[in-house]
CSV table of C-alpha atoms in Angstrom, one decimal:
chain,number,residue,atom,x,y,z
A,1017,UNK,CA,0.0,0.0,0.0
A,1018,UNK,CA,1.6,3.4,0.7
A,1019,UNK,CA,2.5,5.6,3.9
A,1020,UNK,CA,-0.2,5.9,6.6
A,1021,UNK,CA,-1.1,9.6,7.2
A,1022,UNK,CA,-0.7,8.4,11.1
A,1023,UNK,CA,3.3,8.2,10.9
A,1024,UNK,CA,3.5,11.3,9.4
A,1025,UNK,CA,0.9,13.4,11.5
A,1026,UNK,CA,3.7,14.8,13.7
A,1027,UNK,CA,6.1,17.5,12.2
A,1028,UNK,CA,9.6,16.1,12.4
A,1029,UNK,CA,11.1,19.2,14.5
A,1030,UNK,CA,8.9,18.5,17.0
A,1031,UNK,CA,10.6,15.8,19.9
A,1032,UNK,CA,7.7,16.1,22.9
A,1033,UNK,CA,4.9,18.1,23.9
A,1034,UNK,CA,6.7,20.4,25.9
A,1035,UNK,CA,9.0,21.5,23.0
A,1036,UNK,CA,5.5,22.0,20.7
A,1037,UNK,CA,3.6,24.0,23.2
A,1038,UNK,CA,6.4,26.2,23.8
A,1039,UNK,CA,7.3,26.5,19.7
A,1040,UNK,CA,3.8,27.0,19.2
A,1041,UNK,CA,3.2,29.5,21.7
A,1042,UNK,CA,6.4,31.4,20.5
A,1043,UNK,CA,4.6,30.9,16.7
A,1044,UNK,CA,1.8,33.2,17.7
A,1045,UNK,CA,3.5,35.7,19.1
A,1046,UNK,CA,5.8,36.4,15.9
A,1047,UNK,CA,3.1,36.2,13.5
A,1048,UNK,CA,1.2,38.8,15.8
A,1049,UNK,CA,4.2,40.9,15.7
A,1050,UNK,CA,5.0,40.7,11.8
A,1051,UNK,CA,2.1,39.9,10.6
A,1052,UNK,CA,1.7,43.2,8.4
A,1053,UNK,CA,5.4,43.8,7.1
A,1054,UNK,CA,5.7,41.0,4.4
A,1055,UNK,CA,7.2,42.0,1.5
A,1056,UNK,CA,5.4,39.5,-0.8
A,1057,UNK,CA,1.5,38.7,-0.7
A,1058,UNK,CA,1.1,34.9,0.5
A,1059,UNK,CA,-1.3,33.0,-2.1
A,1060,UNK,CA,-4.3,31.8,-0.5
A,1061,UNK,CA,-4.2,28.5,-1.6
A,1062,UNK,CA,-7.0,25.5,-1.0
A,1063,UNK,CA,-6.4,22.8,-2.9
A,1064,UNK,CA,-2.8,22.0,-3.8
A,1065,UNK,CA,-1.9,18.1,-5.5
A,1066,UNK,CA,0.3,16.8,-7.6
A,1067,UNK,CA,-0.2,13.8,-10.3
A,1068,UNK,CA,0.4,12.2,-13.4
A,1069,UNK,CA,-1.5,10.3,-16.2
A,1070,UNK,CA,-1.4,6.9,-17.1
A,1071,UNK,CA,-2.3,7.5,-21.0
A,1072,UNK,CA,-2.8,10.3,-23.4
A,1073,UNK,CA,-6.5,9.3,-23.0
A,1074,UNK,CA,-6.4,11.0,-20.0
A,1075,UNK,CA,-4.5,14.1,-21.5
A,1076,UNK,CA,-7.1,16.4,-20.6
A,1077,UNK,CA,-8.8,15.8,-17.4
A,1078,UNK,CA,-11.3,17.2,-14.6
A,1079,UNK,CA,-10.6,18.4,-11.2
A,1080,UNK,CA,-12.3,19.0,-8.3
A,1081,UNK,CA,-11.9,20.8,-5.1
A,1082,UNK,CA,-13.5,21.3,-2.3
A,1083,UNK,CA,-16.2,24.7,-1.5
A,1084,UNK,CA,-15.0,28.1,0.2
A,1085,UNK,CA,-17.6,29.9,1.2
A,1086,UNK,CA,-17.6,33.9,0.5
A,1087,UNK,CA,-15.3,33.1,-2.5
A,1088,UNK,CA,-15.9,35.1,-5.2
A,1089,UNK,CA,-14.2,32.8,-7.6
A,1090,UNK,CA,-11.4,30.7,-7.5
A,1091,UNK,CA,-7.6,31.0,-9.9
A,1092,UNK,CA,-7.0,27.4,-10.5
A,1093,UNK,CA,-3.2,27.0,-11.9
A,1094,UNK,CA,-1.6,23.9,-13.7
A,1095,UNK,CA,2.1,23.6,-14.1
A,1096,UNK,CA,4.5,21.1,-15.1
A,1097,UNK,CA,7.7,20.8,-17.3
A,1098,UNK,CA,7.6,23.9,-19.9
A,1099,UNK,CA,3.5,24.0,-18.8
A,1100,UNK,CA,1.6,26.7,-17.1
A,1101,UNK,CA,-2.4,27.1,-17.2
A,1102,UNK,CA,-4.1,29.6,-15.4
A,1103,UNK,CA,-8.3,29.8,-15.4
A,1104,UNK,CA,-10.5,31.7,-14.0
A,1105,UNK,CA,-13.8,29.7,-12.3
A,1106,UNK,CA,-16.5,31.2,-11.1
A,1107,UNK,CA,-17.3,30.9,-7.2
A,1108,UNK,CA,-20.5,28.3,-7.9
A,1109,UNK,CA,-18.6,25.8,-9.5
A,1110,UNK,CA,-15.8,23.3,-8.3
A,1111,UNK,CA,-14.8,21.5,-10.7
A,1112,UNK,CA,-12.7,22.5,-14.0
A,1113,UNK,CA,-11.2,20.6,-16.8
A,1114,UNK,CA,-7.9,21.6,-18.8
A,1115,UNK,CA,-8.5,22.7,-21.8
A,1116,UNK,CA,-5.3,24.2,-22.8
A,1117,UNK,CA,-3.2,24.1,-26.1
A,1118,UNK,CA,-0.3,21.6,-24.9
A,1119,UNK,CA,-2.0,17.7,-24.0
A,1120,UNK,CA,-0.5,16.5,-20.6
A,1121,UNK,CA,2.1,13.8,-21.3
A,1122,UNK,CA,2.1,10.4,-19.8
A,1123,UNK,CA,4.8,9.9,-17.1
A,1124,UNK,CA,5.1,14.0,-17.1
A,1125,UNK,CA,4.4,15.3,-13.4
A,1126,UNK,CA,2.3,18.1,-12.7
A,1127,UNK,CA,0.9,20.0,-9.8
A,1128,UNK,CA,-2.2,21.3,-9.6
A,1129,UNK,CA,-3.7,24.3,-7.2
A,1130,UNK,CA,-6.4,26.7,-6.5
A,1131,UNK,CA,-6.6,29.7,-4.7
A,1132,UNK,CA,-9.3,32.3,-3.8
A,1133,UNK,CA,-9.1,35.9,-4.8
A,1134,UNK,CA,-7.6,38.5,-1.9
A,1135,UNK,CA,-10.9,40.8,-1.8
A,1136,UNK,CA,-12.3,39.0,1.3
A,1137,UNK,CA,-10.8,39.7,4.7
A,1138,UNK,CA,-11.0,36.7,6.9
A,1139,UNK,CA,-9.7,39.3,10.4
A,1140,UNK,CA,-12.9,39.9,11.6
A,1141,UNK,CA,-15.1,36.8,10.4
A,1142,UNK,CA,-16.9,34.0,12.9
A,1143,UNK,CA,-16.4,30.9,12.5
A,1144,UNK,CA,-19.7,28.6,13.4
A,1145,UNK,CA,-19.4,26.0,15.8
A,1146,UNK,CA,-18.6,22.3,14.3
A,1147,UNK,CA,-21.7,21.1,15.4
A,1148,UNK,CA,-22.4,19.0,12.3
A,1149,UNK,CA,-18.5,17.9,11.7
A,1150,UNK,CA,-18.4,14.6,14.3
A,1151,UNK,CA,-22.3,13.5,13.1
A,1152,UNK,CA,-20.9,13.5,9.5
A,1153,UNK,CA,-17.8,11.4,9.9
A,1154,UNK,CA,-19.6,9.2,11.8
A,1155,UNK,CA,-21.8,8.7,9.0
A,1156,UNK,CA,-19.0,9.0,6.9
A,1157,UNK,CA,-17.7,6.2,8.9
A,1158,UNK,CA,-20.8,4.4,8.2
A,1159,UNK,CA,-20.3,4.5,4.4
A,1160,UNK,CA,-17.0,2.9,4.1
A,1161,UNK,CA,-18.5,0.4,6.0
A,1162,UNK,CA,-21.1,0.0,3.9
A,1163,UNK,CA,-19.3,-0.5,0.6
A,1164,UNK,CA,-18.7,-3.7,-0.6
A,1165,UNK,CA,-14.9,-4.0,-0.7
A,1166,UNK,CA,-12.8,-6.2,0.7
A,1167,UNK,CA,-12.3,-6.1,4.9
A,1168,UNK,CA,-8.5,-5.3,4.2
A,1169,UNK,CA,-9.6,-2.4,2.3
A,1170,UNK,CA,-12.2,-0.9,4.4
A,1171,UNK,CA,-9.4,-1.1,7.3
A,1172,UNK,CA,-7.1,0.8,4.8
A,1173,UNK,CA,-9.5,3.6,4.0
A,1174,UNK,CA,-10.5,3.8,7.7
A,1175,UNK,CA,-7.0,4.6,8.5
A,1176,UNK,CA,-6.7,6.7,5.6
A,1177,UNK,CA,-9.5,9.1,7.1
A,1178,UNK,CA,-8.2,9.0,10.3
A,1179,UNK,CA,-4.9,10.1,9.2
A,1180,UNK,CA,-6.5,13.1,8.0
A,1181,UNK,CA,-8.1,14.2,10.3
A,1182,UNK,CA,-5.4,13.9,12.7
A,1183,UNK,CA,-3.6,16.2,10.4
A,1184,UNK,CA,-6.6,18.4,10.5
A,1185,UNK,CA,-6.2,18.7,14.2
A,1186,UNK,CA,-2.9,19.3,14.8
A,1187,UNK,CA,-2.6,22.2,11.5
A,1188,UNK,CA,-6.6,23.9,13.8
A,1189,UNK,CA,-4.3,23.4,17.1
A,1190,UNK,CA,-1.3,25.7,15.9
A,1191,UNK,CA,-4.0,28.2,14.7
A,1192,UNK,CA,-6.1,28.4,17.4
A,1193,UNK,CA,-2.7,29.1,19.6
A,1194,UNK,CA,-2.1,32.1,17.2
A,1195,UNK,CA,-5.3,33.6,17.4
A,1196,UNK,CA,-5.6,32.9,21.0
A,1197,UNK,CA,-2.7,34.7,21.9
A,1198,UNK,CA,-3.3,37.9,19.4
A,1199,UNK,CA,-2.6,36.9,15.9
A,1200,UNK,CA,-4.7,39.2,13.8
A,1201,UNK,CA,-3.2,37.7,10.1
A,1202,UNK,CA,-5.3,37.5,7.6
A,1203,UNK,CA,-3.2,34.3,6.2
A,1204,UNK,CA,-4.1,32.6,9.8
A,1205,UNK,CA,-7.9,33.6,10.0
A,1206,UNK,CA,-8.1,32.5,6.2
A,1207,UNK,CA,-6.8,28.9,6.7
A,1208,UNK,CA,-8.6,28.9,10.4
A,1209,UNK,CA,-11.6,29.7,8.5
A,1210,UNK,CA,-11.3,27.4,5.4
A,1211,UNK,CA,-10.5,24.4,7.7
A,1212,UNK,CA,-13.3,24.4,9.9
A,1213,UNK,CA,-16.3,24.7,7.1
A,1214,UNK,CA,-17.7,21.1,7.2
A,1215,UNK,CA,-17.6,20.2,3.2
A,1216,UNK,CA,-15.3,17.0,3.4
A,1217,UNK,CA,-16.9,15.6,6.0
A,1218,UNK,CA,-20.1,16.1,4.5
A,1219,UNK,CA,-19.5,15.2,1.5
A,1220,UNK,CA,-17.9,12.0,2.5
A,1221,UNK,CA,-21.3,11.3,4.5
A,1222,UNK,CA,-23.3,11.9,1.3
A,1223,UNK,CA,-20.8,9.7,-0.5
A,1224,UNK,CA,-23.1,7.2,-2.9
A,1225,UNK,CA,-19.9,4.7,-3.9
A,1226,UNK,CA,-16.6,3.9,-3.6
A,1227,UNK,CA,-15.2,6.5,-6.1
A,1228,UNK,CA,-17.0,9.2,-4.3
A,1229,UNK,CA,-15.4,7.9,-1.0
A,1230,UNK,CA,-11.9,8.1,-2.7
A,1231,UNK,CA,-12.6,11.6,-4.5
A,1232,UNK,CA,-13.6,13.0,-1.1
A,1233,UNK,CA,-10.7,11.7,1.0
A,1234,UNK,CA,-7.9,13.2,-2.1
A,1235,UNK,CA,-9.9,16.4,-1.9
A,1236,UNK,CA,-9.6,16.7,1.9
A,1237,UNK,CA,-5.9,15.5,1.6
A,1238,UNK,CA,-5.5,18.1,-1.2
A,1239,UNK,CA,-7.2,21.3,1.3
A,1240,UNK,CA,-4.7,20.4,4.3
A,1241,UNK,CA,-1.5,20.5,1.7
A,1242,UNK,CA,-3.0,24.1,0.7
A,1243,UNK,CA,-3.4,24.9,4.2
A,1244,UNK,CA,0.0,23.8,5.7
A,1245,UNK,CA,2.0,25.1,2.6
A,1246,UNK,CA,0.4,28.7,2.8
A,1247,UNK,CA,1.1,28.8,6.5
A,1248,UNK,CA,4.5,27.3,6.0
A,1249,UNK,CA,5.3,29.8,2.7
A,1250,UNK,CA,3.7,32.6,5.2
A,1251,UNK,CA,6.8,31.6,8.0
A,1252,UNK,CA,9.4,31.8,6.0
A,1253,UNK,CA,8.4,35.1,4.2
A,1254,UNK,CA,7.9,35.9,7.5
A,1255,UNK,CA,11.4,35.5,8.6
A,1256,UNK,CA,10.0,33.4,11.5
A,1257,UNK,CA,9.8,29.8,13.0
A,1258,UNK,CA,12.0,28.6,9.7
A,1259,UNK,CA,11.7,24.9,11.2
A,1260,UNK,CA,8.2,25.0,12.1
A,1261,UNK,CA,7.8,26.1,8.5
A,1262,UNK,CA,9.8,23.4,6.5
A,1263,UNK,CA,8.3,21.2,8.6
A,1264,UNK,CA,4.6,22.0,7.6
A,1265,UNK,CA,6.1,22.2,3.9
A,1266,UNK,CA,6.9,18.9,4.0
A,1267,UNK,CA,3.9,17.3,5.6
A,1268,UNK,CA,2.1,19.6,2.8
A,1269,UNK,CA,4.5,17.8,0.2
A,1270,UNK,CA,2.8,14.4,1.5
A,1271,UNK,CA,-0.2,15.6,1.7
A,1272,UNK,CA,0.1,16.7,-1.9
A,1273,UNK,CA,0.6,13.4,-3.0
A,1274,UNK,CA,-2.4,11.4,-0.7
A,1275,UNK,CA,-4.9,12.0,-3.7
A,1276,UNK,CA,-2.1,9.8,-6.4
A,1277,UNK,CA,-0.7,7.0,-4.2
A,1278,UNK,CA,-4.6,6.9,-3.1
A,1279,UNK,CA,-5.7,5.9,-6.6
A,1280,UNK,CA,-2.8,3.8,-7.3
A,1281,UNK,CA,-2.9,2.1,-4.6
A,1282,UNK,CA,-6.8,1.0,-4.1
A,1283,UNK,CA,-6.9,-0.1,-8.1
A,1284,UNK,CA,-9.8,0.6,-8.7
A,1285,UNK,CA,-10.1,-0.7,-11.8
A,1286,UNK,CA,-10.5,-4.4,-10.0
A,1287,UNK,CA,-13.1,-3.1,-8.1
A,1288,UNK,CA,-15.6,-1.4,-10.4
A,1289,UNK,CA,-18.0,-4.2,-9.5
A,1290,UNK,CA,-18.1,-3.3,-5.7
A,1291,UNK,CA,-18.9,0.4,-5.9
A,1292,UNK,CA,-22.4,-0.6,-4.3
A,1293,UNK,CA,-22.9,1.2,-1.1
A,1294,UNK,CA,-26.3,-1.0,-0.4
A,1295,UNK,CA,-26.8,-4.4,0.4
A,1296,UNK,CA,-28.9,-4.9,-2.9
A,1297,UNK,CA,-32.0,-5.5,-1.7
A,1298,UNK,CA,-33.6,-6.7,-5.4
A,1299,UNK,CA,-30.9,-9.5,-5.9
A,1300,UNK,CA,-31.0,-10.4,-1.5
A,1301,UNK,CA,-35.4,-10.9,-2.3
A,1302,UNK,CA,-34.7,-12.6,-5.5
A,1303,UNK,CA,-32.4,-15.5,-4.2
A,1304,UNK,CA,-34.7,-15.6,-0.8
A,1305,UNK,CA,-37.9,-16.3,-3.2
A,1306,UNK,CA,-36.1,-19.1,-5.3
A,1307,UNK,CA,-34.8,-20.9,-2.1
A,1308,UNK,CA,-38.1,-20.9,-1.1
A,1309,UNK,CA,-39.6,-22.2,-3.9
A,1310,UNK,CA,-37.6,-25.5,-3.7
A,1311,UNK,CA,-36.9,-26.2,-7.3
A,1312,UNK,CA,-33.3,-24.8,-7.1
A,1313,UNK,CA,-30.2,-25.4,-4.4
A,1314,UNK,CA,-29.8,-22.2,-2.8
A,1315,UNK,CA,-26.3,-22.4,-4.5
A,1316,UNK,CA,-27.7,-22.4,-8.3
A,1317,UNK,CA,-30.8,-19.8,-7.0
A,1318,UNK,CA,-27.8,-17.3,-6.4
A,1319,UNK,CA,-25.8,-18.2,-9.4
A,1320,UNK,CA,-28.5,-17.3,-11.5
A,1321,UNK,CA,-29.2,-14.0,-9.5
A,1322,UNK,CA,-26.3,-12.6,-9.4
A,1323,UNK,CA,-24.6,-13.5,-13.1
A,1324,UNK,CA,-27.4,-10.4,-14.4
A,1325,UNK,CA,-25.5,-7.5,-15.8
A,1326,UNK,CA,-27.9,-5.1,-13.4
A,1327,UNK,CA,-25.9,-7.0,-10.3
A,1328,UNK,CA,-22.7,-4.3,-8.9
A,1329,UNK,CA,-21.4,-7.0,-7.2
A,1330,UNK,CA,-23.7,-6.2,-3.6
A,1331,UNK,CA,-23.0,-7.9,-0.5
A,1332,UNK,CA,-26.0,-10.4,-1.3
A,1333,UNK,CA,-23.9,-11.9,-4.4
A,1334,UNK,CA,-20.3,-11.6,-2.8
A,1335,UNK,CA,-19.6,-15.5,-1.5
């Protein structure tokens, strides 16, 4: 498979608690104190990935991201070797595919990132309670359970979205320090902000199969490498906390690549017959009816059930 979110969920310059606390707490007071004399504006990145293509099929794909709210639209860049596309989208959509002049190239790498235009000032905004983020990944929760992939797989996933949210946790924890102790950047409140609107998880609860579960989880993984990249590219134009910064560059470099090794690993291509998030109810009634009618062995009643092209491959047909 590939690296568990888990072993990387603690930045590498960091040896105990004690150390953290007291880096963090220094953190926040140096971004309060410079937080208005960079000499360079800090994109305000969201979504931040890198990846390849398997064929010049794919030469031209979509991507997605997830919501801001209050964006008025979104500067979506792709760049690779001798390549740079820049587009405009408009705030109500989230999703754009390449459409410029040069294909992508098999084997080529490229990254790929939005960010929001600089008109809105996130100083002064409140952020609403998370009342609805624990109820949505547990139902989130719920739906990987509910697919019908292998048990191995489930596990993987499972650890997958608990890696991110760790993540999630400890990026909210350094930023809640900063703004608890006076930090009044527009960089911190901005990520602050953007992290604790409830889109993955509730569009991970709403999932309806298993490449919706996979989509979500690269486009959370994708808004964490946007967040701890802009803070980290905000610390070193800062001139401050240089090895709290690489650090959060390079979990942002992992987190960058969650969406690729996500793909490649899962193979979904095996799978395309257990994207069924419901225990198929029709084929379960249909193979409980023949049994009952005694004519057929319960082994040849599910045989014929479950060889129809309608059948995903449910729970019901899976031996």
């Amino acid at each position: 498979m590939f690296k568990d979110l888990s072993q990387i969920s603690q930045p590498s310059t960091v040896t105990d608690n004690g150390s953290q606390e007291l880096q963090s707490s220094t953190m926040a007071n140096n971004i309060f104190q410079t937080s208005k004399s960079l000499a360079s504006p800090v994109p305000r990145l969201i979504c931040y990935r890198y990846f390849n293509i398997d064929s010049v099929l794919d030469s031209r794909p979509t991507f997605g991201w997830l919501p801001c709210q209050e964006a008025s639209k979104y500067i979506v860049q792709l760049s690779g070797k001798g390549l740079t596309w820049l587009k405009e989208v408009p705030a109500t959509e989230t999703t754009v595919t390449y459409d410029g002049e040069t294909l992508l190239q098999p084997g080529e790498n490229y990254i790929f990132k939005v960010e929001i235009d600089c008109q809105k000032s996130y100083v002064n905004s409140q952020v609403e309670p998370e009342v609805n983020i624990v109820e949505d990944v547990q139902k989130g929760i719920k739906t990987i359970e509910g697919t019908a992939l292998p048990r191995q797989f489930k596990a993987s996933m499972m650890a997958q979205l608990d890696g991110l949210l760790i993540a999630r946790d400890e990026i909210l924890t350094i930023l809640q320090k900063a703004t608890r102790q006076g930090s009044n950047s527009p960089i911190i409140h901005f990520i602050y902000n953007s992290l604790n609107e409830d889109s993955a998880c509730k569009l991970l609860a709403n999932a309806c199969s298993c490449d919706d579960i996979l989509d979500v989880l690269g486009d959370f993984a994708s808004q964490l490498a946007a967040a701890n990249i802009t803070l980290g590219e905000y610390l070193l134009l800062s001139g401050i906390q240089k090895s709290l910064a690489k650090s959060l560059m390079t979990k942002g470099i992992d987190l960058a690549l969650f969406a690729q090794n996500l793909e490649g690993a899962f193979q979904l291509t095996q799978f395309s017959g257990l994207g069924s998030l419901n225990s198929c109810e029709s084929c379960a009634q249909e193979i409980q009816d023949c049994i009952q009618q005694g004519v057929l062995s319960p082994a040849l009643c599910k045989h014929i059930t479950c060889i129809k092209p309608e059948c995903s491959g449910c729970p019901a047909c899976i031996p």
